[in-house]
């Protein structure tokens, strides 16, 4: 019954909110241009961030998405990485303040979303590594954090998969830190292949940023940074995940530091 009520509530509100956002978008972009003197991509990224924040904080899947860790001490810009379990994961970054740019592929094929993502300057993996690296560097140098899913796809069993090295090579080449994020519960809300939401509580845990080593060859530093990042997320998932025995109530109060 909860699942039926959740979907009867969520999807109409989600559609109405999306239509409202699209209707207001020209005015938001115009205000960003005139008042903030920002370009369209910058204003649109901030607007998309606000859209995501309203969904995860206001519309919600059953309860507001909670974030744990030093939310306002994270380095900016940074290369965010996270475990990926669900199509709702990108929306969760609306709970993290700041200007973000997604690096992704298949969402560019979604009607309306795709053109808006291009307009916002999001980066399509399908354009190839050289283009991706160049665009990521440009965004970072302008103070915009990039978000990369190092597994390359959503997990089908909730387990963390092998990390590809692109995000870590980018960090070594540019000197910007990796900011690991652990996502809990999103796979319970919407598994890959599912169309209807299930009630669930979603949590994000920000881990300590990991800076690339300054000495050594590119390959060695990239692989070491990938190892450190994978182990940090794997350890966090094991420590606080559903199979850990960690009391769920301990996650109900956000902590000041982790």
PDB file of C-alpha atoms in Angstrom:
ATOM      1  CA  UNK A   1       0.000   0.000   0.000  1.00  0.00           C
ATOM      2  CA  UNK A   2       2.846   2.416   0.855  1.00  0.00           C
ATOM      3  CA  UNK A   3       4.378   1.824  -2.572  1.00  0.00           C
ATOM      4  CA  UNK A   4       1.107   2.629  -4.349  1.00  0.00           C
ATOM      5  CA  UNK A   5       0.571   5.789  -2.302  1.00  0.00           C
ATOM      6  CA  UNK A   6       4.166   6.894  -2.856  1.00  0.00           C
ATOM      7  CA  UNK A   7       3.855   6.597  -6.639  1.00  0.00           C
ATOM      8  CA  UNK A   8       0.421   8.231  -6.703  1.00  0.00           C
ATOM      9  CA  UNK A   9       1.974  11.137  -4.815  1.00  0.00           C
ATOM     10  CA  UNK A  10       5.464  11.372  -6.282  1.00  0.00           C
ATOM     11  CA  UNK A  11       5.012  11.161 -10.038  1.00  0.00           C
ATOM     12  CA  UNK A  12       2.273  13.806 -10.437  1.00  0.00           C
ATOM     13  CA  UNK A  13       4.213  16.181  -8.173  1.00  0.00           C
ATOM     14  CA  UNK A  14       7.433  15.415 -10.049  1.00  0.00           C
ATOM     15  CA  UNK A  15       5.820  16.122 -13.436  1.00  0.00           C
ATOM     16  CA  UNK A  16       4.164  19.322 -12.209  1.00  0.00           C
ATOM     17  CA  UNK A  17       7.421  20.529 -10.671  1.00  0.00           C
ATOM     18  CA  UNK A  18       9.317  19.751 -13.874  1.00  0.00           C
ATOM     19  CA  UNK A  19       6.763  21.583 -16.043  1.00  0.00           C
ATOM     20  CA  UNK A  20       6.824  24.546 -13.672  1.00  0.00           C
ATOM     21  CA  UNK A  21      10.613  24.611 -13.825  1.00  0.00           C
ATOM     22  CA  UNK A  22      10.608  24.536 -17.623  1.00  0.00           C
ATOM     23  CA  UNK A  23       8.029  27.327 -17.712  1.00  0.00           C
ATOM     24  CA  UNK A  24      10.086  29.500 -15.368  1.00  0.00           C
ATOM     25  CA  UNK A  25      13.419  28.662 -16.982  1.00  0.00           C
ATOM     26  CA  UNK A  26      13.538  31.652 -19.421  1.00  0.00           C
ATOM     27  CA  UNK A  27      12.940  34.039 -16.524  1.00  0.00           C
ATOM     28  CA  UNK A  28      15.568  32.282 -14.370  1.00  0.00           C
ATOM     29  CA  UNK A  29      18.152  32.494 -17.141  1.00  0.00           C
ATOM     30  CA  UNK A  30      17.292  36.130 -17.816  1.00  0.00           C
ATOM     31  CA  UNK A  31      17.599  36.959 -14.108  1.00  0.00           C
ATOM     32  CA  UNK A  32      20.922  35.147 -13.940  1.00  0.00           C
ATOM     33  CA  UNK A  33      22.192  37.118 -16.897  1.00  0.00           C
ATOM     34  CA  UNK A  34      21.001  40.533 -15.696  1.00  0.00           C
ATOM     35  CA  UNK A  35      21.322  40.275 -11.907  1.00  0.00           C
ATOM     36  CA  UNK A  36      24.217  37.831 -11.435  1.00  0.00           C
ATOM     37  CA  UNK A  37      25.875  38.669 -14.767  1.00  0.00           C
ATOM     38  CA  UNK A  38      26.402  34.982 -15.388  1.00  0.00           C
ATOM     39  CA  UNK A  39      26.235  33.102 -18.672  1.00  0.00           C
ATOM     40  CA  UNK A  40      23.431  30.711 -19.568  1.00  0.00           C
ATOM     41  CA  UNK A  41      25.350  27.548 -18.666  1.00  0.00           C
ATOM     42  CA  UNK A  42      26.211  28.844 -15.195  1.00  0.00           C
ATOM     43  CA  UNK A  43      22.638  29.989 -14.476  1.00  0.00           C
ATOM     44  CA  UNK A  44      21.212  26.727 -15.790  1.00  0.00           C
ATOM     45  CA  UNK A  45      23.550  24.608 -13.643  1.00  0.00           C
ATOM     46  CA  UNK A  46      22.465  26.534 -10.549  1.00  0.00           C
ATOM     47  CA  UNK A  47      18.809  26.171 -11.566  1.00  0.00           C
ATOM     48  CA  UNK A  48      19.204  22.407 -12.080  1.00  0.00           C
ATOM     49  CA  UNK A  49      20.887  22.174  -8.680  1.00  0.00           C
ATOM     50  CA  UNK A  50      17.922  23.963  -7.109  1.00  0.00           C
ATOM     51  CA  UNK A  51      15.528  21.651  -8.971  1.00  0.00           C
ATOM     52  CA  UNK A  52      17.350  18.604  -7.577  1.00  0.00           C
ATOM     53  CA  UNK A  53      17.409  20.097  -4.095  1.00  0.00           C
ATOM     54  CA  UNK A  54      13.636  20.656  -4.123  1.00  0.00           C
ATOM     55  CA  UNK A  55      13.076  17.049  -5.216  1.00  0.00           C
ATOM     56  CA  UNK A  56      15.299  15.425  -2.597  1.00  0.00           C
ATOM     57  CA  UNK A  57      14.426  17.817   0.225  1.00  0.00           C
ATOM     58  CA  UNK A  58      10.826  18.721  -0.526  1.00  0.00           C
ATOM     59  CA  UNK A  59       9.135  16.179  -2.783  1.00  0.00           C
ATOM     60  CA  UNK A  60      11.200  13.285  -1.357  1.00  0.00           C
ATOM     61  CA  UNK A  61      10.832   9.533  -1.780  1.00  0.00           C
ATOM     62  CA  UNK A  62       9.519   8.909   1.730  1.00  0.00           C
ATOM     63  CA  UNK A  63      11.727  11.100   3.904  1.00  0.00           C
ATOM     64  CA  UNK A  64      14.123  13.953   3.034  1.00  0.00           C
ATOM     65  CA  UNK A  65      17.524  12.841   1.818  1.00  0.00           C
ATOM     66  CA  UNK A  66      20.089  13.313   4.603  1.00  0.00           C
ATOM     67  CA  UNK A  67      23.741  14.203   4.128  1.00  0.00           C
ATOM     68  CA  UNK A  68      26.430  13.277   6.657  1.00  0.00           C
ATOM     69  CA  UNK A  69      29.933  14.643   6.820  1.00  0.00           C
ATOM     70  CA  UNK A  70      31.640  18.010   6.537  1.00  0.00           C
ATOM     71  CA  UNK A  71      29.196  19.410   4.015  1.00  0.00           C
ATOM     72  CA  UNK A  72      30.574  22.944   3.990  1.00  0.00           C
ATOM     73  CA  UNK A  73      34.245  21.977   4.260  1.00  0.00           C
ATOM     74  CA  UNK A  74      34.496  20.030   1.044  1.00  0.00           C
ATOM     75  CA  UNK A  75      37.044  21.411  -1.442  1.00  0.00           C
ATOM     76  CA  UNK A  76      35.680  23.392  -4.376  1.00  0.00           C
ATOM     77  CA  UNK A  77      36.049  22.668  -7.096  1.00  0.00           C
ATOM     78  CA  UNK A  78      36.540  18.931  -6.794  1.00  0.00           C
ATOM     79  CA  UNK A  79      36.004  15.750  -8.752  1.00  0.00           C
ATOM     80  CA  UNK A  80      33.064  14.037  -7.054  1.00  0.00           C
ATOM     81  CA  UNK A  81      32.808  10.265  -7.347  1.00  0.00           C
ATOM     82  CA  UNK A  82      30.120   7.997  -5.883  1.00  0.00           C
ATOM     83  CA  UNK A  83      28.810   4.461  -5.980  1.00  0.00           C
ATOM     84  CA  UNK A  84      25.911   4.232  -8.431  1.00  0.00           C
ATOM     85  CA  UNK A  85      22.818   2.138  -7.741  1.00  0.00           C
ATOM     86  CA  UNK A  86      19.815   3.943  -9.174  1.00  0.00           C
ATOM     87  CA  UNK A  87      18.493   6.446 -11.705  1.00  0.00           C
ATOM     88  CA  UNK A  88      17.663   8.739  -8.783  1.00  0.00           C
ATOM     89  CA  UNK A  89      21.354   9.106  -7.834  1.00  0.00           C
ATOM     90  CA  UNK A  90      22.016  12.246  -9.947  1.00  0.00           C
ATOM     91  CA  UNK A  91      19.132  14.043  -8.227  1.00  0.00           C
ATOM     92  CA  UNK A  92      20.736  13.329  -4.849  1.00  0.00           C
ATOM     93  CA  UNK A  93      23.546  15.762  -5.599  1.00  0.00           C
ATOM     94  CA  UNK A  94      20.946  18.496  -5.258  1.00  0.00           C
ATOM     95  CA  UNK A  95      21.428  17.970  -1.508  1.00  0.00           C
ATOM     96  CA  UNK A  96      25.079  19.075  -1.825  1.00  0.00           C
ATOM     97  CA  UNK A  97      25.492  22.844  -2.241  1.00  0.00           C
ATOM     98  CA  UNK A  98      27.641  24.165  -5.060  1.00  0.00           C
ATOM     99  CA  UNK A  99      27.827  24.306  -8.822  1.00  0.00           C
ATOM    100  CA  UNK A 100      28.207  20.862 -10.358  1.00  0.00           C
ATOM    101  CA  UNK A 101      28.644  19.481 -13.842  1.00  0.00           C
ATOM    102  CA  UNK A 102      27.727  15.871 -14.608  1.00  0.00           C
ATOM    103  CA  UNK A 103      29.834  13.598 -16.771  1.00  0.00           C
ATOM    104  CA  UNK A 104      27.465  10.996 -18.165  1.00  0.00           C
ATOM    105  CA  UNK A 105      26.102   9.450 -21.360  1.00  0.00           C
ATOM    106  CA  UNK A 106      22.586   7.957 -21.701  1.00  0.00           C
ATOM    107  CA  UNK A 107      20.682  10.851 -19.985  1.00  0.00           C
ATOM    108  CA  UNK A 108      21.653  12.975 -22.999  1.00  0.00           C
ATOM    109  CA  UNK A 109      19.190  10.841 -24.975  1.00  0.00           C
ATOM    110  CA  UNK A 110      16.223  11.781 -22.753  1.00  0.00           C
ATOM    111  CA  UNK A 111      13.864  14.288 -24.435  1.00  0.00           C
ATOM    112  CA  UNK A 112      13.974  17.762 -22.869  1.00  0.00           C
ATOM    113  CA  UNK A 113      16.679  16.660 -20.395  1.00  0.00           C
ATOM    114  CA  UNK A 114      19.252  16.106 -23.159  1.00  0.00           C
ATOM    115  CA  UNK A 115      19.076  19.586 -24.716  1.00  0.00           C
ATOM    116  CA  UNK A 116      19.046  21.208 -21.274  1.00  0.00           C
ATOM    117  CA  UNK A 117      22.111  19.195 -20.251  1.00  0.00           C
ATOM    118  CA  UNK A 118      23.960  20.356 -23.369  1.00  0.00           C
ATOM    119  CA  UNK A 119      22.918  23.939 -22.671  1.00  0.00           C
ATOM    120  CA  UNK A 120      24.199  23.577 -19.088  1.00  0.00           C
ATOM    121  CA  UNK A 121      27.577  22.428 -20.356  1.00  0.00           C
ATOM    122  CA  UNK A 122      27.305  18.897 -19.004  1.00  0.00           C
ATOM    123  CA  UNK A 123      29.825  16.515 -20.538  1.00  0.00           C
ATOM    124  CA  UNK A 124      28.906  13.546 -22.718  1.00  0.00           C
ATOM    125  CA  UNK A 125      31.209  10.543 -22.325  1.00  0.00           C
ATOM    126  CA  UNK A 126      30.329   9.528 -25.880  1.00  0.00           C
ATOM    127  CA  UNK A 127      32.379  12.480 -27.164  1.00  0.00           C
ATOM    128  CA  UNK A 128      35.562  10.578 -26.295  1.00  0.00           C
ATOM    129  CA  UNK A 129      38.273  10.840 -23.659  1.00  0.00           C
ATOM    130  CA  UNK A 130      40.214  13.750 -25.167  1.00  0.00           C
ATOM    131  CA  UNK A 131      37.100  15.956 -25.383  1.00  0.00           C
ATOM    132  CA  UNK A 132      35.927  14.832 -21.951  1.00  0.00           C
ATOM    133  CA  UNK A 133      39.290  15.633 -20.376  1.00  0.00           C
ATOM    134  CA  UNK A 134      39.477  19.047 -22.025  1.00  0.00           C
ATOM    135  CA  UNK A 135      35.948  20.036 -20.998  1.00  0.00           C
ATOM    136  CA  UNK A 136      36.407  18.768 -17.433  1.00  0.00           C
ATOM    137  CA  UNK A 137      39.594  20.795 -17.089  1.00  0.00           C
ATOM    138  CA  UNK A 138      37.790  23.899 -18.355  1.00  0.00           C
ATOM    139  CA  UNK A 139      34.931  23.449 -15.885  1.00  0.00           C
ATOM    140  CA  UNK A 140      37.296  22.879 -12.960  1.00  0.00           C
ATOM    141  CA  UNK A 141      39.406  25.917 -13.808  1.00  0.00           C
ATOM    142  CA  UNK A 142      36.211  27.987 -13.701  1.00  0.00           C
ATOM    143  CA  UNK A 143      35.392  26.690 -10.215  1.00  0.00           C
ATOM    144  CA  UNK A 144      32.784  24.136 -11.273  1.00  0.00           C
ATOM    145  CA  UNK A 145      32.983  20.679  -9.679  1.00  0.00           C
ATOM    146  CA  UNK A 146      32.496  17.667 -11.928  1.00  0.00           C
ATOM    147  CA  UNK A 147      30.606  14.506 -10.971  1.00  0.00           C
ATOM    148  CA  UNK A 148      31.773  11.180 -12.379  1.00  0.00           C
ATOM    149  CA  UNK A 149      30.420   7.678 -11.772  1.00  0.00           C
ATOM    150  CA  UNK A 150      33.657   5.667 -11.710  1.00  0.00           C
ATOM    151  CA  UNK A 151      31.877   2.321 -12.123  1.00  0.00           C
ATOM    152  CA  UNK A 152      30.530   3.556 -15.460  1.00  0.00           C
ATOM    153  CA  UNK A 153      27.041   2.119 -14.883  1.00  0.00           C
ATOM    154  CA  UNK A 154      24.512   1.373 -12.178  1.00  0.00           C
ATOM    155  CA  UNK A 155      25.071  -1.660  -9.986  1.00  0.00           C
ATOM    156  CA  UNK A 156      22.545  -4.450 -10.527  1.00  0.00           C
ATOM    157  CA  UNK A 157      23.145  -6.130  -7.176  1.00  0.00           C
ATOM    158  CA  UNK A 158      23.974  -3.229  -4.845  1.00  0.00           C
ATOM    159  CA  UNK A 159      27.636  -4.193  -4.745  1.00  0.00           C
ATOM    160  CA  UNK A 160      30.314  -1.720  -5.722  1.00  0.00           C
ATOM    161  CA  UNK A 161      31.943  -2.563  -9.043  1.00  0.00           C
ATOM    162  CA  UNK A 162      35.401  -2.031 -10.483  1.00  0.00           C
ATOM    163  CA  UNK A 163      36.406   1.606 -10.891  1.00  0.00           C
ATOM    164  CA  UNK A 164      37.556   2.876 -14.267  1.00  0.00           C
ATOM    165  CA  UNK A 165      40.560   5.164 -14.126  1.00  0.00           C
ATOM    166  CA  UNK A 166      39.314   8.267 -16.001  1.00  0.00           C
ATOM    167  CA  UNK A 167      38.292  10.318 -12.942  1.00  0.00           C
ATOM    168  CA  UNK A 168      41.587   9.583 -11.219  1.00  0.00           C
ATOM    169  CA  UNK A 169      43.763  10.359 -14.214  1.00  0.00           C
ATOM    170  CA  UNK A 170      41.877  13.641 -14.514  1.00  0.00           C
ATOM    171  CA  UNK A 171      42.647  14.407 -10.846  1.00  0.00           C
ATOM    172  CA  UNK A 172      46.347  13.609 -11.287  1.00  0.00           C
ATOM    173  CA  UNK A 173      46.616  15.699 -14.444  1.00  0.00           C
ATOM    174  CA  UNK A 174      44.789  18.731 -13.033  1.00  0.00           C
ATOM    175  CA  UNK A 175      45.749  18.501  -9.350  1.00  0.00           C
ATOM    176  CA  UNK A 176      42.150  18.812  -8.155  1.00  0.00           C
ATOM    177  CA  UNK A 177      41.087  16.429  -5.344  1.00  0.00           C
ATOM    178  CA  UNK A 178      38.759  13.460  -5.469  1.00  0.00           C
ATOM    179  CA  UNK A 179      35.700  13.932  -3.239  1.00  0.00           C
ATOM    180  CA  UNK A 180      34.230  10.469  -2.506  1.00  0.00           C
ATOM    181  CA  UNK A 181      30.522  10.169  -1.698  1.00  0.00           C
ATOM    182  CA  UNK A 182      28.786   7.039  -0.401  1.00  0.00           C
ATOM    183  CA  UNK A 183      25.139   6.628  -1.387  1.00  0.00           C
ATOM    184  CA  UNK A 184      22.927   4.432   0.772  1.00  0.00           C
ATOM    185  CA  UNK A 185      19.388   3.306   0.048  1.00  0.00           C
ATOM    186  CA  UNK A 186      18.839   4.620  -3.488  1.00  0.00           C
ATOM    187  CA  UNK A 187      18.796   1.077  -4.885  1.00  0.00           C
ATOM    188  CA  UNK A 188      15.963   0.246  -2.487  1.00  0.00           C
ATOM    189  CA  UNK A 189      13.928   3.174  -3.828  1.00  0.00           C
ATOM    190  CA  UNK A 190      14.399   2.546  -7.557  1.00  0.00           C
ATOM    191  CA  UNK A 191      16.376  -0.394  -8.881  1.00  0.00           C
ATOM    192  CA  UNK A 192      17.692  -0.414 -12.481  1.00  0.00           C
ATOM    193  CA  UNK A 193      14.855  -1.562 -14.748  1.00  0.00           C
ATOM    194  CA  UNK A 194      12.109  -0.592 -12.281  1.00  0.00           C
ATOM    195  CA  UNK A 195       9.562   2.087 -13.189  1.00  0.00           C
ATOM    196  CA  UNK A 196       7.882   2.543  -9.844  1.00  0.00           C
ATOM    197  CA  UNK A 197       9.411   3.837  -6.641  1.00  0.00           C
ATOM    198  CA  UNK A 198       9.480   1.909  -3.403  1.00  0.00           C
ATOM    199  CA  UNK A 199       9.457   3.663  -0.020  1.00  0.00           C
ATOM    200  CA  UNK A 200      12.926   4.018   1.386  1.00  0.00           C
ATOM    201  CA  UNK A 201      15.354   6.280   3.184  1.00  0.00           C
ATOM    202  CA  UNK A 202      18.296   7.620   1.211  1.00  0.00           C
ATOM    203  CA  UNK A 203      21.511   8.820   2.838  1.00  0.00           C
ATOM    204  CA  UNK A 204      24.684  10.396   1.523  1.00  0.00           C
ATOM    205  CA  UNK A 205      27.940  10.260   3.428  1.00  0.00           C
ATOM    206  CA  UNK A 206      30.746  12.605   2.420  1.00  0.00           C
ATOM    207  CA  UNK A 207      34.184  11.115   2.989  1.00  0.00           C
ATOM    208  CA  UNK A 208      37.460  12.949   3.387  1.00  0.00           C
ATOM    209  CA  UNK A 209      38.797  14.337   0.094  1.00  0.00           C
ATOM    210  CA  UNK A 210      41.736  12.494  -1.420  1.00  0.00           C
ATOM    211  CA  UNK A 211      44.462  14.542  -3.085  1.00  0.00           C
ATOM    212  CA  UNK A 212      46.603  13.130  -5.905  1.00  0.00           C
ATOM    213  CA  UNK A 213      50.278  12.573  -5.205  1.00  0.00           C
ATOM    214  CA  UNK A 214      52.623  15.174  -6.678  1.00  0.00           C
ATOM    215  CA  UNK A 215      55.522  12.856  -7.398  1.00  0.00           C
ATOM    216  CA  UNK A 216      55.762   9.761  -9.544  1.00  0.00           C
ATOM    217  CA  UNK A 217      54.717   8.844 -13.052  1.00  0.00           C
ATOM    218  CA  UNK A 218      51.167   9.438 -14.275  1.00  0.00           C
ATOM    219  CA  UNK A 219      50.165   5.783 -14.401  1.00  0.00           C
ATOM    220  CA  UNK A 220      51.380   4.958 -10.894  1.00  0.00           C
ATOM    221  CA  UNK A 221      49.739   8.020  -9.314  1.00  0.00           C
ATOM    222  CA  UNK A 222      46.475   7.360 -11.177  1.00  0.00           C
ATOM    223  CA  UNK A 223      46.252   3.735 -10.076  1.00  0.00           C
ATOM    224  CA  UNK A 224      47.167   4.606  -6.484  1.00  0.00           C
ATOM    225  CA  UNK A 225      44.500   7.327  -6.345  1.00  0.00           C
ATOM    226  CA  UNK A 226      41.953   4.890  -7.793  1.00  0.00           C
ATOM    227  CA  UNK A 227      42.893   2.285  -5.175  1.00  0.00           C
ATOM    228  CA  UNK A 228      42.597   4.758  -2.303  1.00  0.00           C
ATOM    229  CA  UNK A 229      39.234   6.045  -3.542  1.00  0.00           C
ATOM    230  CA  UNK A 230      37.784   2.577  -4.110  1.00  0.00           C
ATOM    231  CA  UNK A 231      38.888   1.367  -0.680  1.00  0.00           C
ATOM    232  CA  UNK A 232      37.458   4.479   1.013  1.00  0.00           C
ATOM    233  CA  UNK A 233      34.002   3.934  -0.494  1.00  0.00           C
ATOM    234  CA  UNK A 234      34.132   0.166  -0.062  1.00  0.00           C
ATOM    235  CA  UNK A 235      35.084   0.575   3.602  1.00  0.00           C
ATOM    236  CA  UNK A 236      32.284   3.093   4.206  1.00  0.00           C
ATOM    237  CA  UNK A 237      29.689   0.853   2.556  1.00  0.00           C
ATOM    238  CA  UNK A 238      30.848  -2.095   4.658  1.00  0.00           C
ATOM    239  CA  UNK A 239      30.831  -0.029   7.840  1.00  0.00           C
ATOM    240  CA  UNK A 240      27.448   1.674   7.436  1.00  0.00           C
ATOM    241  CA  UNK A 241      25.615  -0.391   4.798  1.00  0.00           C
ATOM    242  CA  UNK A 242      22.577  -2.619   5.390  1.00  0.00           C
ATOM    243  CA  UNK A 243      24.730  -5.712   5.901  1.00  0.00           C
ATOM    244  CA  UNK A 244      26.980  -4.076   8.472  1.00  0.00           C
ATOM    245  CA  UNK A 245      24.680  -4.377  11.458  1.00  0.00           C
ATOM    246  CA  UNK A 246      25.182  -0.656  12.014  1.00  0.00           C
ATOM    247  CA  UNK A 247      22.095   0.680  13.829  1.00  0.00           C
ATOM    248  CA  UNK A 248      19.951   2.649  11.394  1.00  0.00           C
ATOM    249  CA  UNK A 249      19.033   5.138  14.108  1.00  0.00           C
ATOM    250  CA  UNK A 250      22.676   6.259  14.210  1.00  0.00           C
ATOM    251  CA  UNK A 251      22.214   7.661  10.741  1.00  0.00           C
ATOM    252  CA  UNK A 252      19.179   9.702  11.642  1.00  0.00           C
ATOM    253  CA  UNK A 253      21.136  12.605  13.126  1.00  0.00           C
ATOM    254  CA  UNK A 254      23.612  14.276  10.783  1.00  0.00           C
ATOM    255  CA  UNK A 255      27.110  14.421  12.228  1.00  0.00           C
ATOM    256  CA  UNK A 256      29.355  17.459  12.184  1.00  0.00           C
ATOM    257  CA  UNK A 257      32.359  15.497  11.007  1.00  0.00           C
ATOM    258  CA  UNK A 258      33.289  12.109   9.722  1.00  0.00           C
TER     259      UNK A 258
END
